[in-house]
PDB file of C-alpha atoms in Angstrom:
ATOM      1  CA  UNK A   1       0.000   0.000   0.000  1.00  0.00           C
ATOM      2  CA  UNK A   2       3.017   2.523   0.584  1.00  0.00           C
ATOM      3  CA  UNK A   3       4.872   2.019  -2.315  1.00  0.00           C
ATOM      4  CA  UNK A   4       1.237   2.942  -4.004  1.00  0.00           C
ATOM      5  CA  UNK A   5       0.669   6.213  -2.040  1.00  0.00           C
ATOM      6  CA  UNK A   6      -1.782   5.144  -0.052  1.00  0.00           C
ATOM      7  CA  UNK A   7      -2.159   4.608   3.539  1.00  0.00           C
ATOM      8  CA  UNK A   8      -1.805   1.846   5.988  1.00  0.00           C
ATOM      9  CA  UNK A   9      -4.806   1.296   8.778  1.00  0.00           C
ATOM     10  CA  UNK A  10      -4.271  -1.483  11.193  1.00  0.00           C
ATOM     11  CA  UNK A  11      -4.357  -2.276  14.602  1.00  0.00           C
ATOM     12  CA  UNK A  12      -1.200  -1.348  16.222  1.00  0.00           C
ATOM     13  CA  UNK A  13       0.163  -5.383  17.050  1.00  0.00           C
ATOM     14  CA  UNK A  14       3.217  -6.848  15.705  1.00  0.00           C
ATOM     15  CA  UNK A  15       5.666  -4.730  13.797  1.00  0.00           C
ATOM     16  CA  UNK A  16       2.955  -2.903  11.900  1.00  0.00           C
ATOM     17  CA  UNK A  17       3.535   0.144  14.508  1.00  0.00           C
ATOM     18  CA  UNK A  18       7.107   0.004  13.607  1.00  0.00           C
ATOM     19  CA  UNK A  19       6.321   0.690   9.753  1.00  0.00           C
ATOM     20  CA  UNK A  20       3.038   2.624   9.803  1.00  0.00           C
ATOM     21  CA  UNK A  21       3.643   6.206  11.200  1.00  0.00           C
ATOM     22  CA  UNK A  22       0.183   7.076  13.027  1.00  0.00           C
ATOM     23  CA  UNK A  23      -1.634  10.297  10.887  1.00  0.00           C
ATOM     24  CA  UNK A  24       1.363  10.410   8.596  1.00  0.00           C
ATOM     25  CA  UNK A  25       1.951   7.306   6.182  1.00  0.00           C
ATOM     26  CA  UNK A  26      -1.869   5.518   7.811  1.00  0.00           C
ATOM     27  CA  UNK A  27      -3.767   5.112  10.716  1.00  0.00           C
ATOM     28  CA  UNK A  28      -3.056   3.062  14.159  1.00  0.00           C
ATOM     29  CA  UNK A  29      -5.965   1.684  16.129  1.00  0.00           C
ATOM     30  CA  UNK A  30      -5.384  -0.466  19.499  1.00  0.00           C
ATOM     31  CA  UNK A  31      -4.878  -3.810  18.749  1.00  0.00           C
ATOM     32  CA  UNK A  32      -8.252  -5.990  18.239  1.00  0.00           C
ATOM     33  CA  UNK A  33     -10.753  -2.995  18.923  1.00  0.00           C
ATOM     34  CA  UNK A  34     -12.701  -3.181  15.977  1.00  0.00           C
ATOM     35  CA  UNK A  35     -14.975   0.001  16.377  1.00  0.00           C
ATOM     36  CA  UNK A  36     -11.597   2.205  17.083  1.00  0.00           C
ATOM     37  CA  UNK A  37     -10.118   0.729  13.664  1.00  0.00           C
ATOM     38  CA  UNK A  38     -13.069   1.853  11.937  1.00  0.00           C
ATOM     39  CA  UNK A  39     -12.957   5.037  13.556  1.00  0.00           C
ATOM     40  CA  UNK A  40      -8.946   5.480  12.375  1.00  0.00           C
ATOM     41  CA  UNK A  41     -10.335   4.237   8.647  1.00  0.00           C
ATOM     42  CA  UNK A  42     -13.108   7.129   8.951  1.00  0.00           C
ATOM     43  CA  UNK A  43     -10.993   9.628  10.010  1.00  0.00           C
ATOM     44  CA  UNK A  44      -8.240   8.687   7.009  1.00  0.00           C
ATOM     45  CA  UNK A  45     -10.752   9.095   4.559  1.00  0.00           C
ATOM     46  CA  UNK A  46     -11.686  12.392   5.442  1.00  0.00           C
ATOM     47  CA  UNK A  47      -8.297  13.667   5.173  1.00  0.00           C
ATOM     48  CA  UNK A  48      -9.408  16.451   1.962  1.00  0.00           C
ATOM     49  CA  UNK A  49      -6.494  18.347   1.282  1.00  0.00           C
ATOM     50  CA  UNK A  50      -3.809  16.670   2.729  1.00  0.00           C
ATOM     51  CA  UNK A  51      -4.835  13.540   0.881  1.00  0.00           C
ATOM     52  CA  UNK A  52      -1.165  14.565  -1.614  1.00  0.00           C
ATOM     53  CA  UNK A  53       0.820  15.118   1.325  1.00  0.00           C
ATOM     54  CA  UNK A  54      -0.165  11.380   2.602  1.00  0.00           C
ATOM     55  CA  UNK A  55       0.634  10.007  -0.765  1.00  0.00           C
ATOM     56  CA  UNK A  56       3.600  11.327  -1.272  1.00  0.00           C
ATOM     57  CA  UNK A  57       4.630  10.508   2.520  1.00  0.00           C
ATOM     58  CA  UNK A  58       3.369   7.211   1.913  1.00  0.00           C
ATOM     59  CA  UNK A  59       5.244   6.288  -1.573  1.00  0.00           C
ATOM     60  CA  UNK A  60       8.423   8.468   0.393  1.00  0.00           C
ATOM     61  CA  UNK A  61       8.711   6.039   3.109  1.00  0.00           C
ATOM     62  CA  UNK A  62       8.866   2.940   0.703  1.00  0.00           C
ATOM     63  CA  UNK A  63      11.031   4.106  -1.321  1.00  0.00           C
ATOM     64  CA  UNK A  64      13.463   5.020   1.215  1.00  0.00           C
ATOM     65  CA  UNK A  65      13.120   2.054   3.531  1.00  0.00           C
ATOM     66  CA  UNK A  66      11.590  -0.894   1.451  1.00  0.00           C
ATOM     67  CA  UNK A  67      13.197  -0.755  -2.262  1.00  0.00           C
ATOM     68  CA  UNK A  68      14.753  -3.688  -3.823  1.00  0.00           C
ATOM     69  CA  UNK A  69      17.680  -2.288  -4.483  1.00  0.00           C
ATOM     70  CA  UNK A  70      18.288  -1.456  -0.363  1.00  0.00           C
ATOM     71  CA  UNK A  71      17.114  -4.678   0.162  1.00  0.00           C
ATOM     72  CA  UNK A  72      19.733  -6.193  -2.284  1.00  0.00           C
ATOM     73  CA  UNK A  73      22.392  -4.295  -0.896  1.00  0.00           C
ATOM     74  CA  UNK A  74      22.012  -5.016   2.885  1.00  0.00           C
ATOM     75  CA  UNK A  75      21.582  -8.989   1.618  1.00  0.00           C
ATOM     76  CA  UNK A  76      25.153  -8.406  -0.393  1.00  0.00           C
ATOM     77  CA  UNK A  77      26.553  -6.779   2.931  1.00  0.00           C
ATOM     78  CA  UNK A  78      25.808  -9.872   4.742  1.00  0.00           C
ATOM     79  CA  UNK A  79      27.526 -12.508   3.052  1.00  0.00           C
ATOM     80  CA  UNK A  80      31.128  -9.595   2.466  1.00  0.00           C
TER      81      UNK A  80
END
């Protein structure tokens, strides 16, 4: 969903919290509360004009941490 602009929502278990960054690249709800997770997904869609800054936060954030090529390279450090 980053690398295509648009935002994460999820509940906030696992490493999701390390990779979504709450109101910048998605939304964070507590972990299994359904009604707060639709809450977060109401509140991202209502986002208007900032719905380009998200985007470009969102497709931002995977380039920089999640491209192949960084991936290929930290792989290549590993085995020099």
């Amino acid at each position: 969903a980053l690398a295509c602009g648009c935002p994460v929502f999820s509940g906030s278990s696992g490493g999701i919290a390390e990779i979504v960054e709450d109101g910048v690249t998605g939304r964070l709800a507590e972990r299994l509360d359904a009604a707060a997770l639709s809450a977060a997904m109401a509140t991202g869609l209502v986002i208007g004009d900032q719905r380009a800054a998200v985007a470009s936060a969102c497709r931002a954030k995977a380039e920089r941490n999640y491209a192949p090529a960084r991936h290929a390279a930290a792989l290549i450090a590993l085995y020099e």
